[in-house]
Each structure stands twice: as C-alpha cells, then as structure tokens.
Short mmCIF file of N, CA and C in Angstrom, two decimals:
data_model
loop_
_atom_site.label_atom_id
_atom_site.label_comp_id
_atom_site.label_asym_id
_atom_site.label_seq_id
_atom_site.Cartn_x
_atom_site.Cartn_y
_atom_site.Cartn_z
N UNK A 13 144.45 -106.71 -128.57
CA UNK A 13 144.56 -108.07 -129.27
C UNK A 13 145.66 -108.77 -128.50
N UNK A 14 146.86 -108.18 -127.90
CA UNK A 14 147.97 -108.65 -127.48
C UNK A 14 147.51 -109.39 -126.09
N UNK A 15 146.56 -108.89 -125.62
CA UNK A 15 146.21 -109.51 -124.47
C UNK A 15 145.41 -111.04 -124.51
N UNK A 16 145.16 -111.27 -125.86
CA UNK A 16 144.45 -112.59 -126.22
C UNK A 16 145.50 -113.41 -126.51
N UNK A 17 146.94 -113.12 -126.56
CA UNK A 17 147.86 -114.03 -126.87
C UNK A 17 148.80 -114.37 -125.80
N UNK A 18 149.30 -115.41 -125.70
CA UNK A 18 150.26 -115.61 -124.54
C UNK A 18 151.48 -116.63 -125.34
N UNK A 19 152.92 -116.23 -124.86
CA UNK A 19 153.76 -117.14 -125.31
C UNK A 19 153.99 -118.21 -124.03
N UNK A 20 153.99 -119.52 -124.62
CA UNK A 20 154.15 -120.52 -123.82
C UNK A 20 155.43 -121.23 -124.16
N UNK A 21 156.17 -121.62 -123.21
CA UNK A 21 157.39 -122.64 -123.35
C UNK A 21 157.22 -124.05 -122.90
N UNK A 22 157.35 -124.89 -124.03
CA UNK A 22 157.26 -126.39 -123.53
C UNK A 22 158.57 -126.92 -124.04
N UNK A 23 159.16 -127.60 -123.05
CA UNK A 23 160.51 -128.42 -123.40
C UNK A 23 161.52 -127.46 -124.13
N UNK A 24 161.54 -126.19 -123.75
CA UNK A 24 162.39 -125.17 -124.51
C UNK A 24 161.98 -124.74 -125.73
N UNK A 25 160.70 -124.85 -126.14
CA UNK A 25 160.15 -124.44 -127.43
C UNK A 25 159.26 -123.44 -127.01
N UNK A 26 159.26 -122.24 -127.52
CA UNK A 26 158.35 -121.16 -127.43
C UNK A 26 157.43 -121.07 -128.37
N UNK A 27 156.21 -121.09 -127.94
CA UNK A 27 155.07 -120.99 -129.00
C UNK A 27 154.13 -119.79 -128.54
N UNK A 28 153.49 -119.13 -129.31
CA UNK A 28 152.69 -118.14 -129.22
C UNK A 28 151.11 -118.70 -129.31
N UNK A 29 150.39 -118.66 -128.11
CA UNK A 29 149.11 -119.45 -128.27
C UNK A 29 148.12 -118.25 -128.21
N UNK A 30 146.89 -118.45 -129.16
CA UNK A 30 145.93 -117.49 -129.08
C UNK A 30 144.90 -117.91 -127.95
N UNK A 31 144.65 -117.21 -127.02
CA UNK A 31 143.75 -117.78 -125.84
C UNK A 31 142.44 -117.67 -126.13
N UNK A 32 141.89 -117.21 -127.33
CA UNK A 32 140.67 -117.20 -127.65
C UNK A 32 140.29 -118.69 -128.18
N UNK A 33 141.20 -119.30 -128.64
CA UNK A 33 141.10 -120.71 -129.02
C UNK A 33 141.55 -121.87 -128.29
N UNK A 34 142.65 -121.48 -127.47
CA UNK A 34 143.30 -122.55 -126.76
C UNK A 34 142.55 -122.88 -125.60
N UNK A 35 142.68 -124.25 -125.51
CA UNK A 35 141.72 -124.65 -124.28
C UNK A 35 142.42 -126.05 -123.72
N UNK A 36 142.86 -126.07 -122.41
CA UNK A 36 143.37 -127.40 -121.90
C UNK A 36 142.17 -128.11 -121.07
N UNK A 37 141.86 -129.27 -121.60
CA UNK A 37 140.94 -130.01 -120.88
C UNK A 37 141.61 -131.40 -120.45
N UNK A 38 141.66 -131.60 -119.02
CA UNK A 38 142.21 -133.00 -118.80
C UNK A 38 141.06 -133.96 -118.14
N UNK A 39 141.01 -135.18 -118.83
CA UNK A 39 139.91 -135.78 -118.34
C UNK A 39 140.52 -137.02 -117.49
N UNK A 40 140.06 -137.15 -116.34
CA UNK A 40 140.46 -138.34 -115.65
C UNK A 40 139.33 -139.19 -114.92
N UNK A 41 139.51 -140.45 -114.78
CA UNK A 41 138.61 -141.55 -114.26
C UNK A 41 139.25 -142.42 -113.07
N UNK A 42 138.53 -142.68 -112.29
CA UNK A 42 138.92 -143.64 -111.19
C UNK A 42 139.59 -144.86 -111.90
N UNK A 43 140.73 -145.07 -111.48
CA UNK A 43 141.58 -146.19 -112.13
C UNK A 43 142.71 -145.76 -113.09
N UNK A 44 142.71 -144.47 -113.40
CA UNK A 44 143.55 -144.21 -114.44
C UNK A 44 145.02 -143.89 -113.67
N UNK A 45 146.00 -144.50 -114.67
CA UNK A 45 147.49 -144.42 -114.11
C UNK A 45 147.77 -142.83 -114.52
N UNK A 46 148.67 -142.39 -113.35
CA UNK A 46 148.94 -140.92 -113.61
C UNK A 46 150.51 -140.78 -112.99
N UNK A 47 151.20 -139.71 -113.45
CA UNK A 47 152.42 -139.23 -112.97
C UNK A 47 152.10 -138.21 -112.06
N UNK A 48 152.68 -138.25 -110.75
CA UNK A 48 152.59 -137.18 -109.75
C UNK A 48 153.96 -136.50 -109.54
N UNK A 49 153.98 -135.24 -109.80
CA UNK A 49 155.31 -134.55 -109.48
C UNK A 49 154.85 -133.83 -108.28
N UNK A 50 155.79 -134.18 -107.09
CA UNK A 50 155.51 -133.48 -105.87
C UNK A 50 156.88 -132.91 -105.36
N UNK A 51 156.62 -131.77 -104.58
CA UNK A 51 157.67 -131.04 -104.06
C UNK A 51 158.21 -131.61 -102.97
N UNK A 52 159.44 -131.98 -102.77
CA UNK A 52 159.98 -132.90 -101.72
C UNK A 52 159.78 -132.29 -100.34
N UNK A 53 160.31 -131.20 -100.20
CA UNK A 53 160.11 -130.41 -98.91
C UNK A 53 159.55 -128.92 -99.07
N UNK A 54 158.85 -128.48 -98.17
CA UNK A 54 158.52 -127.03 -98.32
C UNK A 54 159.45 -125.92 -98.35
N UNK A 55 160.66 -126.32 -97.79
CA UNK A 55 161.87 -125.32 -97.88
C UNK A 55 162.75 -125.84 -99.04
N UNK A 56 162.32 -126.61 -99.94
CA UNK A 56 163.31 -126.99 -100.96
C UNK A 56 162.52 -126.53 -102.37
N UNK A 57 163.24 -126.54 -103.39
CA UNK A 57 162.73 -126.39 -104.74
C UNK A 57 162.90 -127.61 -105.66
N UNK A 58 163.23 -128.73 -105.03
CA UNK A 58 163.44 -130.07 -105.67
C UNK A 58 161.97 -130.68 -105.69
N UNK A 59 161.81 -131.32 -106.95
CA UNK A 59 160.71 -132.07 -107.27
C UNK A 59 160.80 -133.53 -107.57
N UNK A 60 160.01 -134.65 -107.23
CA UNK A 60 160.10 -135.85 -107.61
C UNK A 60 159.06 -136.54 -108.42
N UNK A 61 159.16 -137.29 -109.21
CA UNK A 61 158.03 -138.05 -110.03
C UNK A 61 157.68 -139.27 -109.41
N UNK A 62 156.36 -139.65 -109.19
CA UNK A 62 156.07 -140.95 -108.78
C UNK A 62 154.72 -141.49 -109.66
N UNK A 63 154.85 -142.71 -109.76
CA UNK A 63 153.61 -143.37 -110.49
C UNK A 63 152.42 -143.60 -109.47
N UNK A 64 151.26 -143.29 -110.09
CA UNK A 64 150.21 -143.56 -109.26
C UNK A 64 148.82 -143.82 -109.91
N UNK A 65 147.78 -143.91 -109.03
CA UNK A 65 146.49 -144.42 -109.73
C UNK A 65 145.48 -143.42 -109.15
N UNK A 66 144.64 -142.94 -109.94
CA UNK A 66 143.62 -142.31 -109.19
C UNK A 66 142.40 -143.31 -108.48
N UNK A 67 142.17 -143.05 -107.45
CA UNK A 67 141.18 -143.84 -106.60
C UNK A 67 140.05 -143.36 -105.98
N UNK A 68 139.81 -142.16 -106.20
CA UNK A 68 138.54 -141.21 -106.02
C UNK A 68 138.71 -139.85 -106.21
N UNK A 69 137.55 -139.15 -106.17
CA UNK A 69 137.36 -137.84 -106.27
C UNK A 69 136.41 -137.11 -104.96
N UNK A 70 136.94 -136.21 -104.43
CA UNK A 70 136.41 -135.52 -103.41
C UNK A 70 135.68 -134.27 -103.77
N UNK A 71 134.42 -134.18 -103.93
CA UNK A 71 133.70 -133.03 -104.34
C UNK A 71 133.35 -131.95 -103.34
N UNK A 72 134.29 -131.60 -102.75
CA UNK A 72 134.29 -130.61 -101.66
C UNK A 72 133.76 -129.07 -102.62
N UNK A 73 132.79 -128.27 -101.91
CA UNK A 73 132.36 -127.24 -102.64
C UNK A 73 133.75 -126.10 -102.84
N UNK A 74 134.56 -125.89 -101.79
CA UNK A 74 135.40 -124.82 -101.91
C UNK A 74 136.84 -125.25 -102.50
N UNK A 75 137.10 -126.55 -102.51
CA UNK A 75 138.40 -127.08 -102.84
C UNK A 75 138.24 -128.63 -103.05
N UNK A 76 137.78 -128.92 -104.52
CA UNK A 76 137.60 -130.27 -104.87
C UNK A 76 139.05 -130.94 -104.86
N UNK A 77 138.98 -132.22 -104.63
CA UNK A 77 140.53 -132.81 -104.75
C UNK A 77 140.19 -134.19 -105.65
N UNK A 78 141.33 -134.70 -105.88
CA UNK A 78 141.47 -135.92 -106.48
C UNK A 78 142.35 -136.94 -105.58
N UNK A 79 141.98 -137.95 -105.34
CA UNK A 79 142.46 -138.79 -104.22
C UNK A 79 143.39 -139.86 -105.19
N UNK A 80 144.61 -139.80 -104.82
CA UNK A 80 145.81 -140.78 -105.67
C UNK A 80 146.35 -141.55 -104.83
N UNK A 81 146.66 -142.94 -105.14
CA UNK A 81 147.56 -143.75 -104.47
C UNK A 81 148.88 -143.77 -105.28
N UNK A 82 149.88 -143.29 -104.60
CA UNK A 82 151.21 -143.44 -105.52
C UNK A 82 152.37 -144.25 -104.78
N UNK A 83 153.16 -144.55 -105.72
CA UNK A 83 154.12 -145.63 -105.12
C UNK A 83 155.48 -144.85 -105.12
N UNK A 84 156.03 -144.94 -103.88
CA UNK A 84 157.47 -144.22 -103.67
C UNK A 84 158.48 -145.21 -104.18
N UNK A 85 159.78 -144.77 -104.20
CA UNK A 85 160.98 -145.55 -104.73
C UNK A 85 161.07 -146.73 -103.88
N UNK A 86 161.02 -146.53 -102.48
CA UNK A 86 161.31 -147.57 -101.63
C UNK A 86 160.21 -148.63 -101.39
N UNK A 87 159.17 -148.36 -102.28
CA UNK A 87 158.10 -149.48 -102.23
C UNK A 87 157.02 -149.06 -101.43
N UNK A 88 156.98 -147.96 -100.71
CA UNK A 88 155.91 -147.45 -99.91
C UNK A 88 154.80 -146.99 -100.73
N UNK A 89 153.65 -147.34 -100.32
CA UNK A 89 152.32 -146.77 -101.05
C UNK A 89 151.72 -145.76 -100.26
N UNK A 90 151.60 -144.58 -100.85
CA UNK A 90 150.98 -143.30 -100.13
C UNK A 90 149.68 -142.98 -100.79
N UNK A 91 148.90 -142.16 -99.89
CA UNK A 91 147.70 -141.70 -100.41
C UNK A 91 147.79 -140.41 -100.32
N UNK A 92 147.39 -139.34 -101.48
CA UNK A 92 147.60 -137.97 -101.36
C UNK A 92 146.14 -137.57 -102.00
N UNK A 93 145.68 -136.52 -101.36
CA UNK A 93 144.57 -135.79 -101.75
C UNK A 93 145.04 -134.65 -102.92
N UNK A 94 145.06 -134.90 -104.00
CA UNK A 94 145.63 -133.77 -104.80
C UNK A 94 144.52 -132.70 -105.09
N UNK A 95 144.99 -131.46 -104.60
CA UNK A 95 144.03 -130.41 -105.04
C UNK A 95 144.79 -129.38 -105.77
N UNK A 96 144.05 -128.05 -106.10
CA UNK A 96 144.73 -127.01 -106.66
C UNK A 96 145.97 -126.42 -106.03
N UNK A 97 145.72 -126.47 -104.54
CA UNK A 97 146.89 -125.58 -103.91
C UNK A 97 148.02 -126.67 -103.34
N UNK A 98 147.75 -127.81 -103.72
CA UNK A 98 148.76 -128.80 -103.38
C UNK A 98 150.28 -128.51 -104.22
N UNK A 99 151.42 -128.69 -103.50
CA UNK A 99 152.74 -128.58 -104.04
C UNK A 99 153.00 -129.86 -104.86
N UNK A 100 152.12 -129.97 -105.92
CA UNK A 100 152.31 -131.05 -106.77
C UNK A 100 151.49 -130.90 -108.17
N UNK A 101 151.89 -131.62 -109.17
CA UNK A 101 151.20 -131.64 -110.35
C UNK A 101 150.83 -133.04 -110.87
N UNK A 102 149.82 -133.25 -111.79
CA UNK A 102 149.40 -134.16 -112.02
C UNK A 102 149.49 -134.34 -113.67
N UNK A 103 149.93 -135.53 -114.22
CA UNK A 103 149.86 -135.82 -115.65
C UNK A 103 149.35 -137.31 -115.94
N UNK A 104 149.01 -137.39 -117.10
CA UNK A 104 148.64 -138.94 -117.53
C UNK A 104 149.78 -139.76 -117.64
N UNK A 105 149.63 -140.94 -117.34
CA UNK A 105 150.89 -141.89 -117.60
C UNK A 105 150.62 -142.65 -118.96
N UNK A 106 151.84 -142.67 -119.55
CA UNK A 106 151.92 -143.26 -120.89
C UNK A 106 152.07 -144.63 -120.88
N UNK A 107 151.67 -145.53 -121.63
CA UNK A 107 151.82 -146.99 -121.72
C UNK A 107 153.35 -147.25 -121.50
N UNK A 108 154.06 -146.63 -122.46
CA UNK A 108 155.61 -146.89 -122.57
C UNK A 108 156.27 -146.57 -121.28
N UNK A 109 155.65 -145.66 -120.42
CA UNK A 109 156.55 -145.33 -119.25
C UNK A 109 156.30 -146.29 -117.98
N UNK A 110 155.56 -147.26 -118.13
CA UNK A 110 155.32 -148.14 -117.07
C UNK A 110 156.47 -149.15 -116.92
N UNK A 111 157.06 -149.14 -115.82
CA UNK A 111 158.33 -149.80 -115.86
C UNK A 111 158.34 -151.06 -114.62
N UNK A 112 157.03 -151.14 -114.05
CA UNK A 112 156.91 -152.13 -113.22
C UNK A 112 155.29 -152.76 -113.54
N UNK A 113 155.24 -153.89 -112.89
CA UNK A 113 153.98 -154.65 -113.03
C UNK A 113 153.22 -154.73 -111.70
N UNK A 114 151.95 -155.32 -111.80
CA UNK A 114 151.23 -155.17 -110.63
C UNK A 114 151.79 -156.37 -109.64
N UNK A 115 152.57 -157.45 -110.12
CA UNK A 115 153.02 -158.42 -109.50
C UNK A 115 154.41 -157.96 -108.65
N UNK A 116 155.13 -156.98 -109.52
CA UNK A 116 156.15 -156.23 -108.79
C UNK A 116 155.99 -155.51 -107.73
N UNK A 117 154.72 -154.93 -107.69
CA UNK A 117 154.37 -153.97 -106.34
C UNK A 117 153.98 -154.80 -105.22
N UNK A 118 153.15 -156.09 -105.83
CA UNK A 118 152.61 -156.82 -104.61
C UNK A 118 153.86 -157.57 -104.01
N UNK A 119 154.85 -157.93 -104.86
CA UNK A 119 155.91 -158.50 -104.05
C UNK A 119 156.80 -157.78 -103.37
N UNK A 120 156.89 -156.28 -103.52
CA UNK A 120 157.63 -155.39 -102.70
C UNK A 120 156.66 -155.27 -101.30
N UNK A 121 155.39 -155.19 -101.67
CA UNK A 121 154.56 -155.12 -100.27
C UNK A 121 154.63 -156.35 -99.46
N UNK A 122 154.59 -157.56 -100.04
CA UNK A 122 154.63 -158.82 -99.33
C UNK A 122 156.04 -158.79 -98.60
N UNK A 123 157.21 -158.34 -99.25
CA UNK A 123 158.53 -158.21 -98.58
C UNK A 123 158.56 -157.39 -97.24
N UNK A 124 157.81 -156.26 -97.66
CA UNK A 124 157.71 -155.32 -96.30
C UNK A 124 156.90 -155.68 -95.39
N UNK A 125 156.01 -156.38 -95.60
CA UNK A 125 155.00 -157.13 -94.51
C UNK A 125 155.82 -158.08 -93.92
N UNK A 126 156.64 -158.99 -94.36
CA UNK A 126 157.35 -159.93 -93.98
C UNK A 126 158.45 -159.26 -92.94
N UNK A 127 159.14 -158.28 -93.41
CA UNK A 127 160.07 -157.53 -92.64
C UNK A 127 159.47 -157.06 -91.36
N UNK A 128 158.27 -156.34 -91.45
CA UNK A 128 157.62 -155.74 -90.31
C UNK A 128 157.25 -156.93 -89.30
N UNK A 129 156.68 -158.10 -89.83
CA UNK A 129 156.33 -159.31 -88.94
C UNK A 129 157.46 -159.78 -88.13
N UNK A 130 158.55 -159.78 -89.02
CA UNK A 130 160.02 -160.16 -88.23
C UNK A 130 160.40 -159.28 -87.14
N UNK A 131 160.15 -157.99 -87.57
CA UNK A 131 160.54 -156.81 -86.38
C UNK A 131 159.54 -156.95 -85.27
N UNK A 132 158.03 -157.32 -85.34
CA UNK A 132 157.35 -157.49 -84.42
C UNK A 132 157.71 -158.57 -83.53
N UNK A 133 157.91 -159.67 -84.13
CA UNK A 133 158.53 -160.90 -83.53
C UNK A 133 159.48 -160.79 -82.50
N UNK A 134 160.64 -160.01 -83.11
CA UNK A 134 161.86 -159.69 -82.36
C UNK A 134 161.51 -158.87 -81.08
N UNK A 135 160.63 -157.73 -81.40
CA UNK A 135 160.26 -156.84 -80.28
C UNK A 135 159.36 -157.85 -79.07
N UNK A 136 158.64 -158.62 -79.61
CA UNK A 136 158.00 -159.40 -78.43
C UNK A 136 158.97 -160.14 -77.83
N UNK A 137 159.98 -160.96 -78.27
CA UNK A 137 160.80 -161.68 -77.61
C UNK A 137 161.70 -160.90 -76.65
N UNK A 138 162.06 -159.66 -77.00
CA UNK A 138 162.74 -158.69 -76.28
C UNK A 138 161.85 -158.36 -75.07
N UNK A 139 160.63 -158.08 -75.30
CA UNK A 139 159.59 -157.73 -74.16
C UNK A 139 159.61 -158.90 -73.01
N UNK A 140 159.29 -160.00 -73.59
CA UNK A 140 159.34 -161.18 -72.79
C UNK A 140 160.58 -161.47 -71.95
N UNK A 141 161.74 -161.21 -72.54
CA UNK A 141 163.09 -161.29 -71.86
C UNK A 141 163.10 -160.32 -70.77
N UNK A 142 162.67 -159.09 -71.13
CA UNK A 142 162.76 -158.04 -70.03
C UNK A 142 161.90 -158.23 -69.00
N UNK A 143 160.55 -158.65 -69.17
CA UNK A 143 159.61 -158.93 -68.03
C UNK A 143 160.22 -160.10 -67.31
N UNK A 144 160.72 -161.17 -67.96
CA UNK A 144 161.20 -162.46 -67.19
C UNK A 144 162.34 -161.94 -66.17
N UNK A 145 163.33 -161.11 -66.61
CA UNK A 145 164.44 -160.80 -65.78
C UNK A 145 164.54 -159.38 -65.12
N UNK A 146 163.27 -158.61 -65.08
CA UNK A 146 163.11 -157.50 -64.76
C UNK A 146 163.12 -157.67 -63.10
N UNK A 147 162.77 -158.49 -62.45
CA UNK A 147 162.75 -158.75 -61.14
C UNK A 147 164.22 -158.85 -60.37
N UNK A 148 164.99 -159.06 -61.13
CA UNK A 148 166.38 -159.31 -60.54
C UNK A 148 166.81 -157.71 -60.17
N UNK A 149 166.50 -156.78 -60.99
CA UNK A 149 167.10 -155.61 -60.81
C UNK A 149 166.04 -154.49 -59.97
N UNK A 150 164.84 -154.88 -60.06
CA UNK A 150 163.85 -153.88 -59.46
C UNK A 150 162.86 -154.51 -58.50
N UNK A 151 162.19 -153.78 -57.59
CA UNK A 151 161.29 -154.31 -56.78
C UNK A 151 160.17 -154.96 -57.48
N UNK A 152 159.50 -155.81 -56.85
CA UNK A 152 158.30 -156.61 -57.36
C UNK A 152 157.18 -155.75 -57.65
N UNK A 153 157.05 -154.63 -57.08
CA UNK A 153 155.81 -153.58 -57.16
C UNK A 153 155.83 -153.19 -58.65
N UNK A 154 157.13 -152.71 -59.22
CA UNK A 154 157.17 -152.46 -60.48
C UNK A 154 156.88 -153.29 -61.64
N UNK A 155 157.32 -154.58 -61.26
CA UNK A 155 156.98 -155.63 -62.29
C UNK A 155 155.57 -155.94 -62.30
N UNK A 156 154.68 -155.85 -61.17
CA UNK A 156 153.28 -155.99 -61.10
C UNK A 156 152.64 -154.82 -62.03
N UNK A 157 153.20 -153.70 -61.93
CA UNK A 157 152.69 -152.59 -62.56
C UNK A 157 153.02 -152.65 -64.12
N UNK A 158 154.03 -153.46 -64.55
CA UNK A 158 154.45 -153.83 -65.95
C UNK A 158 153.34 -154.67 -66.33
N UNK A 159 153.21 -155.74 -65.53
CA UNK A 159 152.29 -156.96 -66.13
C UNK A 159 150.89 -156.47 -66.28
N UNK A 160 150.51 -155.35 -65.45
CA UNK A 160 149.05 -154.81 -65.73
C UNK A 160 149.05 -153.99 -66.96
N UNK A 161 150.12 -153.38 -67.50
CA UNK A 161 150.26 -152.62 -68.67
C UNK A 161 150.30 -153.41 -69.92
N UNK A 162 150.50 -154.70 -69.87
CA UNK A 162 150.67 -155.71 -70.96
C UNK A 162 149.40 -155.69 -71.71
N UNK A 163 149.58 -155.70 -73.07
CA UNK A 163 148.45 -155.57 -73.89
C UNK A 163 147.78 -156.65 -73.89
#
C-alpha cells in the first residue's frame, strides 16, 4: 500500500499523493505560449527561464520532441528541440506573466537587423580601403590573388 503513495513537495508544501489516482497530463498545441527552464551550462547547476512558443512537434520513434522558439534576454530568438533528455523543463505560460508584446519583440529584432547591417557596411568599407591601399605594401601578385577571392 505504501508503494502506491508518494510524498511530493511543491513550493515548500509537502503533499502525499496516491499514485493510483494521481495523473499529470499536459496538453500543448502549436502556437501555445510556454515557459522554458534551461540549464545554463553543462557544468553548472544554474537555470534560467525564457518565454517561448511551440512551433512544431517531431514525432521521432525513439525520442519525440517539441520544437520551441524562445526569446533570450538580449532579444535573440533561438530554436530548441525539447525532448525528454534535454536539460530543460517546459510549463504553460499564464496570461498575467506576459511582460512583452509582439510589437516589442519585432522592435528588438528590427534594431538588431539595423545594427548588423551597419556592421556589414563598415566591414565592406574596411575591405575596400584594404584592397585599395594593399599594393603599397605588398607585391602585385598578392593583390591579384585577393581580387580573385572577392565574393
């Protein structure tokens, strides 16, 4: 009879659960908002929570997975295939926990795109300056080789 009962602690409250009647069923659909608890590093015991959305399910025979897009604190959007063996946990997102809007996320992404475009423009200018002034310090053969490598 004792093997049918288990003591479970939730937020410091200990409860005795009869396993004959207890059942945990989580139902998720594509598009559901979720919280993702991810272990920061394999050598660390610290975890962080990120908001995310379910974008698909992978019905692999040996290890099915849930595909989740989640938002990091710096605005990066990451894709994770959440499975039973992942160093992560999944929980539903409550409406009162949502602290950002779709417009907020899109604004962050647009800002990052602008920053990367500026970085690309700067790198192109540096490359042009290098190619233009390269002949002053090196023989012409090296400059021709560089021109052939140009994308």
